[in-house]
PDB file of C-alpha atoms in Angstrom:
ATOM      1  CA  MET A   1      79.301 103.235  -0.477  1.00 46.00           C
ATOM      2  CA  SER A   2      76.762 100.613   0.599  1.00 44.00           C
ATOM      3  CA  HIS A   3      73.949 101.038   3.102  1.00 42.00           C
ATOM      4  CA  SER A   4      75.431  98.334   5.331  1.00 37.00           C
ATOM      5  CA  LEU A   5      78.773 100.140   5.361  1.00 36.00           C
ATOM      6  CA  SER A   6      77.045 103.335   6.425  1.00 37.00           C
ATOM      7  CA  ARG A   7      75.634 101.589   9.484  1.00 36.00           C
ATOM      8  CA  THR A   8      79.060 100.488  10.672  1.00 33.00           C
ATOM      9  CA  LEU A   9      80.251 104.081  10.498  1.00 34.00           C
ATOM     10  CA  LEU A  10      77.470 105.674  12.493  1.00 35.00           C
ATOM     11  CA  ALA A  11      78.837 107.263  15.659  1.00 32.00           C
ATOM     12  CA  GLY A  12      78.869 110.474  17.629  1.00 32.00           C
ATOM     13  CA  ALA A  13      76.068 112.717  18.803  1.00 30.00           C
ATOM     14  CA  ALA A  14      74.055 115.600  17.432  1.00 31.00           C
ATOM     15  CA  ALA A  15      71.378 118.013  18.524  1.00 29.00           C
ATOM     16  CA  ALA A  16      68.340 119.581  16.894  1.00 31.00           C
ATOM     17  CA  VAL A  17      66.076 122.253  18.264  1.00 29.00           C
ATOM     18  CA  LEU A  18      62.444 122.138  19.254  1.00 31.00           C
ATOM     19  CA  VAL A  19      60.870 125.535  18.613  1.00 29.00           C
ATOM     20  CA  ALA A  20      57.941 126.422  20.863  1.00 29.00           C
ATOM     21  CA  THR A  21      54.703 128.004  19.708  1.00 29.00           C
ATOM     22  CA  VAL A  22      52.631 128.211  22.896  1.00 32.00           C
ATOM     23  CA  ALA A  23      53.205 129.655  26.330  1.00 31.00           C
ATOM     24  CA  ALA A  24      54.511 127.586  29.212  1.00 36.00           C
ATOM     25  CA  PRO A  25      52.456 126.937  32.348  1.00 40.00           C
ATOM     26  CA  ALA A  26      52.185 129.692  34.923  1.00 39.00           C
ATOM     27  CA  GLY A  27      55.505 130.334  36.613  1.00 39.00           C
ATOM     28  CA  ALA A  28      57.580 128.939  33.740  1.00 40.00           C
ATOM     29  CA  ALA A  29      58.271 132.248  32.023  1.00 40.00           C
ATOM     30  CA  GLY A  30      61.516 134.089  32.616  1.00 43.00           C
ATOM     31  CA  HIS A  31      64.395 132.223  34.189  1.00 46.00           C
ATOM     32  CA  LYS A  32      64.489 128.449  34.437  1.00 51.00           C
ATOM     33  CA  PRO A  33      63.099 127.122  37.740  1.00 52.00           C
ATOM     34  CA  PRO A  34      64.275 123.870  39.314  1.00 49.00           C
ATOM     35  CA  ILE A  35      63.024 120.847  37.349  1.00 59.00           C
ATOM     36  CA  THR A  36      60.948 118.345  39.285  1.00 70.00           C
ATOM     37  CA  VAL A  37      61.185 114.894  37.734  1.00 79.00           C
ATOM     38  CA  PRO A  38      58.251 112.588  38.511  1.00 79.00           C
ATOM     39  CA  PRO A  39      59.285 109.635  40.661  1.00 77.00           C
ATOM     40  CA  ASP A  40      56.965 107.197  38.862  1.00 80.00           C
ATOM     41  CA  LYS A  41      58.195 105.703  35.608  1.00 82.00           C
ATOM     42  CA  ILE A  42      56.786 107.234  32.428  1.00 84.00           C
ATOM     43  CA  VAL A  43      55.743 104.909  29.611  1.00 89.00           C
ATOM     44  CA  ILE A  44      55.928 105.779  25.907  1.00 89.00           C
ATOM     45  CA  GLU A  45      54.332 103.617  23.238  1.00 90.00           C
ATOM     46  CA  LEU A  46      54.459 103.860  19.450  1.00 89.00           C
ATOM     47  CA  ALA A  47      50.811 104.364  18.511  1.00 90.00           C
ATOM     48  CA  THR A  48      51.431 104.656  14.755  1.00 91.00           C
ATOM     49  CA  VAL A  49      54.491 104.700  12.487  1.00 92.00           C
ATOM     50  CA  ASN A  50      54.340 106.043   8.942  1.00 93.00           C
ATOM     51  CA  GLY A  51      56.855 107.053   6.322  1.00 94.00           C
ATOM     52  CA  SER A  52      59.326 105.772   3.770  1.00 94.00           C
ATOM     53  CA  GLY A  53      62.168 105.978   6.289  1.00 93.00           C
ATOM     54  CA  CYS A  54      60.570 103.948   9.073  1.00 91.00           C
ATOM     55  CA  ARG A  55      58.355 101.146   7.881  1.00 88.00           C
ATOM     56  CA  GLU A  56      56.637  99.195  10.646  1.00 86.00           C
ATOM     57  CA  GLY A  57      59.074  97.336  12.854  1.00 87.00           C
ATOM     58  CA  THR A  58      62.101  99.551  12.078  1.00 89.00           C
ATOM     59  CA  ALA A  59      61.650 102.187  14.819  1.00 90.00           C
ATOM     60  CA  GLU A  60      61.797 101.624  18.572  1.00 88.00           C
ATOM     61  CA  VAL A  61      61.275 103.885  21.600  1.00 90.00           C
ATOM     62  CA  ALA A  62      62.876 103.571  25.038  1.00 89.00           C
ATOM     63  CA  VAL A  63      62.649 105.798  28.134  1.00 89.00           C
ATOM     64  CA  ALA A  64      65.711 106.731  30.201  1.00 88.00           C
ATOM     65  CA  PRO A  65      65.642 105.221  33.726  1.00 87.00           C
ATOM     66  CA  ASP A  66      65.671 108.682  35.335  1.00 88.00           C
ATOM     67  CA  ASN A  67      62.705 110.013  33.266  1.00 86.00           C
ATOM     68  CA  THR A  68      64.821 112.833  31.797  1.00 87.00           C
ATOM     69  CA  ALA A  69      64.785 111.666  28.171  1.00 89.00           C
ATOM     70  CA  PHE A  70      63.593 109.083  25.693  1.00 89.00           C
ATOM     71  CA  THR A  71      65.255 107.643  22.611  1.00 88.00           C
ATOM     72  CA  VAL A  72      64.045 106.636  19.162  1.00 89.00           C
ATOM     73  CA  THR A  73      66.191 104.114  17.293  1.00 88.00           C
ATOM     74  CA  TYR A  74      65.825 103.564  13.533  1.00 89.00           C
ATOM     75  CA  SER A  75      67.149 100.645  11.508  1.00 87.00           C
ATOM     76  CA  GLU A  76      66.274 101.584   7.896  1.00 89.00           C
ATOM     77  CA  TYR A  77      66.401 105.370   7.614  1.00 93.00           C
ATOM     78  CA  LEU A  78      68.556 106.347   4.616  1.00 94.00           C
ATOM     79  CA  ALA A  79      68.143 108.727   1.656  1.00 96.00           C
ATOM     80  CA  GLN A  80      70.360 108.380  -1.390  1.00 97.00           C
ATOM     81  CA  VAL A  81      70.965 109.257  -5.034  1.00 97.00           C
ATOM     82  CA  GLY A  82      73.204 107.425  -7.474  1.00 96.00           C
ATOM     83  CA  PRO A  83      73.457 104.381  -9.729  1.00 96.00           C
ATOM     84  CA  GLY A  84      70.714 101.856  -8.941  1.00 92.00           C
ATOM     85  CA  ALA A  85      68.900 104.081  -6.437  1.00 95.00           C
ATOM     86  CA  PRO A  86      65.110 104.299  -6.999  1.00 94.00           C
ATOM     87  CA  PRO A  87      63.897 107.732  -8.154  1.00 93.00           C
ATOM     88  CA  THR A  88      62.074 108.269  -4.839  1.00 95.00           C
ATOM     89  CA  ALA A  89      65.057 107.326  -2.644  1.00 97.00           C
ATOM     90  CA  PHE A  90      66.388 110.907  -2.554  1.00 97.00           C
ATOM     91  CA  ARG A  91      63.835 111.745   0.170  1.00 97.00           C
ATOM     92  CA  LYS A  92      62.895 109.652   3.202  1.00 96.00           C
ATOM     93  CA  ASN A  93      60.572 110.694   6.008  1.00 96.00           C
ATOM     94  CA  CYS A  94      59.171 109.333   9.246  1.00 94.00           C
ATOM     95  CA  GLN A  95      56.054 110.299  11.189  1.00 94.00           C
ATOM     96  CA  LEU A  96      55.855 108.901  14.713  1.00 92.00           C
ATOM     97  CA  ASN A  97      52.731 109.162  16.842  1.00 93.00           C
ATOM     98  CA  LEU A  98      53.661 108.492  20.475  1.00 93.00           C
ATOM     99  CA  ARG A  99      51.287 107.642  23.306  1.00 91.00           C
ATOM    100  CA  VAL A 100      52.922 109.116  26.419  1.00 90.00           C
ATOM    101  CA  HIS A 101      51.707 107.972  29.837  1.00 89.00           C
ATOM    102  CA  VAL A 102      52.729 110.703  32.289  1.00 86.00           C
ATOM    103  CA  PRO A 103      52.413 110.346  36.084  1.00 85.00           C
ATOM    104  CA  SER A 104      49.428 112.203  37.508  1.00 85.00           C
ATOM    105  CA  GLY A 105      50.083 115.825  38.413  1.00 88.00           C
ATOM    106  CA  PHE A 106      52.940 116.401  35.930  1.00 89.00           C
ATOM    107  CA  THR A 107      53.333 117.864  32.473  1.00 90.00           C
ATOM    108  CA  TYR A 108      56.319 117.714  30.116  1.00 90.00           C
ATOM    109  CA  ALA A 109      57.957 119.425  27.158  1.00 89.00           C
ATOM    110  CA  ILE A 110      60.804 118.579  24.791  1.00 88.00           C
ATOM    111  CA  VAL A 111      63.692 120.910  25.555  1.00 86.00           C
ATOM    112  CA  GLN A 112      66.225 119.426  23.117  1.00 86.00           C
ATOM    113  CA  ALA A 113      66.470 116.688  20.503  1.00 86.00           C
ATOM    114  CA  ASP A 114      69.806 115.016  19.760  1.00 84.00           C
ATOM    115  CA  TYR A 115      70.290 113.257  16.425  1.00 84.00           C
ATOM    116  CA  ARG A 116      72.987 110.926  15.170  1.00 83.00           C
ATOM    117  CA  GLY A 117      73.790 110.012  11.587  1.00 89.00           C
ATOM    118  CA  PHE A 118      76.334 109.488   8.855  1.00 91.00           C
ATOM    119  CA  ALA A 119      76.650 111.156   5.464  1.00 94.00           C
ATOM    120  CA  PHE A 120      78.604 110.270   2.344  1.00 96.00           C
ATOM    121  CA  LEU A 121      78.193 113.203  -0.037  1.00 97.00           C
ATOM    122  CA  GLN A 122      80.077 113.622  -3.293  1.00 98.00           C
ATOM    123  CA  PRO A 123      81.618 117.011  -4.193  1.00 98.00           C
ATOM    124  CA  GLY A 124      78.756 119.217  -5.352  1.00 97.00           C
ATOM    125  CA  ALA A 125      76.038 117.140  -3.610  1.00 98.00           C
ATOM    126  CA  TRP A 126      74.180 118.130  -0.459  1.00 98.00           C
ATOM    127  CA  GLY A 127      71.936 116.577   2.187  1.00 97.00           C
ATOM    128  CA  GLN A 128      69.327 117.911   4.600  1.00 95.00           C
ATOM    129  CA  GLU A 129      67.769 116.835   7.893  1.00 93.00           C
ATOM    130  CA  ARG A 130      64.437 118.360   8.932  1.00 91.00           C
ATOM    131  CA  ALA A 131      62.222 117.926  11.995  1.00 88.00           C
ATOM    132  CA  ASN A 132      59.207 119.356  13.742  1.00 85.00           C
ATOM    133  CA  TYR A 133      57.095 118.276  16.708  1.00 84.00           C
ATOM    134  CA  TYR A 134      53.642 118.882  18.133  1.00 88.00           C
ATOM    135  CA  PHE A 135      51.035 117.599  20.552  1.00 90.00           C
ATOM    136  CA  GLN A 136      47.830 116.198  19.116  1.00 89.00           C
ATOM    137  CA  GLY A 137      45.335 119.000  18.446  1.00 86.00           C
ATOM    138  CA  MET A 138      47.910 121.773  18.894  1.00 84.00           C
ATOM    139  CA  PRO A 139      49.846 123.848  16.318  1.00 74.00           C
ATOM    140  CA  GLN A 140      52.980 122.327  14.856  1.00 71.00           C
ATOM    141  CA  THR A 141      56.322 123.791  15.788  1.00 73.00           C
ATOM    142  CA  SER A 142      58.358 125.527  13.104  1.00 67.00           C
ATOM    143  CA  GLN A 143      60.304 123.093  10.963  1.00 77.00           C
ATOM    144  CA  ARG A 144      64.064 123.371  11.321  1.00 84.00           C
ATOM    145  CA  THR A 145      66.305 122.444   8.389  1.00 89.00           C
ATOM    146  CA  HIS A 146      70.014 121.596   8.647  1.00 93.00           C
ATOM    147  CA  GLN A 147      72.056 121.294   5.452  1.00 95.00           C
ATOM    148  CA  PHE A 148      75.331 119.475   4.849  1.00 96.00           C
ATOM    149  CA  ASN A 149      77.401 120.038   1.723  1.00 96.00           C
ATOM    150  CA  GLY A 150      79.730 117.627  -0.057  1.00 96.00           C
ATOM    151  CA  PRO A 151      82.372 116.492  -0.114  1.00 97.00           C
ATOM    152  CA  LEU A 152      81.548 114.806   3.203  1.00 96.00           C
ATOM    153  CA  ASN A 153      82.378 111.340   4.490  1.00 95.00           C
ATOM    154  CA  ASP A 154      81.731 111.545   8.214  1.00 91.00           C
ATOM    155  CA  ASN A 155      79.181 111.683  11.032  1.00 88.00           C
ATOM    156  CA  TRP A 156      76.742 114.583  10.715  1.00 88.00           C
ATOM    157  CA  GLN A 157      75.358 116.548  13.630  1.00 82.00           C
ATOM    158  CA  THR A 158      73.128 119.489  14.460  1.00 79.00           C
ATOM    159  CA  SER A 159      72.963 121.403  17.734  1.00 62.00           C
ATOM    160  CA  ASP A 160      70.015 123.573  18.815  1.00 64.00           C
ATOM    161  CA  LYS A 161      68.014 124.191  21.997  1.00 75.00           C
ATOM    162  CA  THR A 162      64.746 125.755  23.080  1.00 78.00           C
ATOM    163  CA  GLU A 163      64.724 128.469  25.735  1.00 80.00           C
ATOM    164  CA  TYR A 164      62.852 127.308  28.817  1.00 79.00           C
ATOM    165  CA  ALA A 165      60.325 130.160  28.661  1.00 78.00           C
ATOM    166  CA  ASP A 166      59.418 129.141  25.077  1.00 78.00           C
ATOM    167  CA  LEU A 167      58.782 125.429  25.623  1.00 85.00           C
ATOM    168  CA  VAL A 168      55.647 123.727  24.299  1.00 86.00           C
ATOM    169  CA  TRP A 169      54.011 121.961  27.269  1.00 89.00           C
ATOM    170  CA  ALA A 170      51.556 119.083  27.164  1.00 90.00           C
ATOM    171  CA  PRO A 171      48.172 120.306  28.497  1.00 90.00           C
ATOM    172  CA  CYS A 172      47.711 119.347  32.141  1.00 89.00           C
ATOM    173  CA  GLY A 173      45.023 116.756  32.811  1.00 84.00           C
ATOM    174  CA  GLU A 174      44.632 115.807  29.133  1.00 86.00           C
ATOM    175  CA  LYS A 175      45.875 112.836  27.152  1.00 86.00           C
ATOM    176  CA  ARG A 176      47.341 114.023  23.867  1.00 89.00           C
ATOM    177  CA  ASN A 177      49.675 111.972  21.726  1.00 92.00           C
ATOM    178  CA  PHE A 178      53.023 113.483  20.776  1.00 91.00           C
ATOM    179  CA  ASN A 179      53.942 113.613  17.078  1.00 91.00           C
ATOM    180  CA  ILE A 180      57.458 113.701  15.647  1.00 89.00           C
ATOM    181  CA  ASN A 181      58.020 114.387  11.945  1.00 91.00           C
ATOM    182  CA  THR A 182      61.514 113.982  10.480  1.00 91.00           C
ATOM    183  CA  GLU A 183      62.927 113.982   6.966  1.00 94.00           C
ATOM    184  CA  LEU A 184      66.211 113.215   5.222  1.00 96.00           C
ATOM    185  CA  ARG A 185      66.881 114.522   1.719  1.00 97.00           C
ATOM    186  CA  VAL A 186      69.850 114.133  -0.622  1.00 98.00           C
ATOM    187  CA  ASN A 187      70.394 116.141  -3.803  1.00 97.00           C
ATOM    188  CA  ALA A 188      73.036 115.300  -6.397  1.00 97.00           C
ATOM    189  CA  GLY A 189      73.681 118.987  -7.059  1.00 97.00           C
ATOM    190  CA  THR A 190      76.528 119.311  -9.524  1.00 97.00           C
ATOM    191  CA  SER A 191      77.684 115.708  -9.003  1.00 97.00           C
ATOM    192  CA  ASN A 192      76.769 113.020 -11.544  1.00 96.00           C
ATOM    193  CA  PRO A 193      74.112 110.658 -10.061  1.00 94.00           C
ATOM    194  CA  GLN A 194      74.571 108.336 -13.042  1.00 94.00           C
ATOM    195  CA  ALA A 195      78.128 107.633 -11.961  1.00 96.00           C
ATOM    196  CA  VAL A 196      78.492 108.288  -8.218  1.00 97.00           C
ATOM    197  CA  THR A 197      76.410 107.708  -5.069  1.00 97.00           C
ATOM    198  CA  SER A 198      75.619 110.108  -2.237  1.00 97.00           C
ATOM    199  CA  PHE A 199      73.615 109.222   0.863  1.00 97.00           C
ATOM    200  CA  MET A 200      72.572 110.477   4.293  1.00 95.00           C
ATOM    201  CA  ALA A 201      71.529 108.063   7.049  1.00 93.00           C
ATOM    202  CA  MET A 202      69.839 108.253  10.422  1.00 87.00           C
ATOM    203  CA  ASP A 203      69.783 104.524  11.080  1.00 66.00           C
ATOM    204  CA  SER A 204      72.020 102.129  12.954  1.00 54.00           C
ATOM    205  CA  THR A 205      72.667  98.512  13.822  1.00 45.00           C
ATOM    206  CA  ASP A 206      73.999  99.720  17.183  1.00 49.00           C
ATOM    207  CA  ALA A 207      71.260 100.390  19.765  1.00 46.00           C
ATOM    208  CA  SER A 208      73.409 103.087  21.354  1.00 48.00           C
ATOM    209  CA  VAL A 209      73.102 105.219  18.212  1.00 51.00           C
ATOM    210  CA  SER A 210      69.658 106.780  18.417  1.00 65.00           C
ATOM    211  CA  THR A 211      67.710 110.010  18.497  1.00 80.00           C
ATOM    212  CA  LEU A 212      67.552 111.423  22.025  1.00 84.00           C
ATOM    213  CA  TYR A 213      64.734 113.710  23.183  1.00 87.00           C
ATOM    214  CA  HIS A 214      65.420 115.582  26.425  1.00 88.00           C
ATOM    215  CA  LEU A 215      62.421 116.186  28.692  1.00 89.00           C
ATOM    216  CA  ALA A 216      61.608 119.160  30.895  1.00 88.00           C
ATOM    217  CA  TRP A 217      59.021 118.677  33.653  1.00 91.00           C
ATOM    218  CA  GLN A 218      56.537 120.873  35.497  1.00 88.00           C
ATOM    219  CA  VAL A 219      54.146 120.150  38.347  1.00 90.00           C
ATOM    220  CA  CYS A 220      50.586 120.874  37.183  1.00 88.00           C
ATOM    221  CA  PRO A 221      48.543 123.425  39.135  1.00 84.00           C
ATOM    222  CA  ALA A 222      46.184 121.923  41.685  1.00 75.00           C
ATOM    223  CA  PRO A 223      42.612 121.690  40.327  1.00 68.00           C
ATOM    224  CA  ARG A 224      40.286 124.382  41.562  1.00 64.00           C
ATOM    225  CA  PRO A 225      37.658 123.248  44.090  1.00 59.00           C
TER     226      PRO A 225
END
């Protein structure tokens, strides 16, 4: 199946977890308090884009009007094995460095990440999606891996969440870029890559098919006099 055909088949929604490694701000532990969304519009810019799955110009970021999420849309993110596929095409990755402009007095965390994609996997083949996230200068979150086994000719999806008390929060009063690392991998397994093709995609020609990162917000403590 061709890459262009895979794009026309992309649909549906998926979710992937963000695992926290640092404590939340004071008052965030325990049960989830009411979320205060900043009234001023946040701005997110792509500072750098690297990786075989997202060459420059093939990834875009947009912020939801209500400041509760932002999306990343890819246009050339596909891993494959099979006749004519380059030897390195079995693995594609993308490293995004985002410059997030947050209204004064607020901090944010990623509470959930929703992915969308399509997989065409021959019997015996398998594909994987991996992701982790971190703020500049802080420890990376644990990498989560989701595997899909052939035969598969359908949308793929993952569904995970982070507990509110375990969220990784951007440091208050500091400007730290947010990094997102993702990877797609396809393995022929017991299928014959000389005769048949398998692929896994996270790209789309439809702007509505994109990765969605859900934001949680906290009001920063007032600075001490």
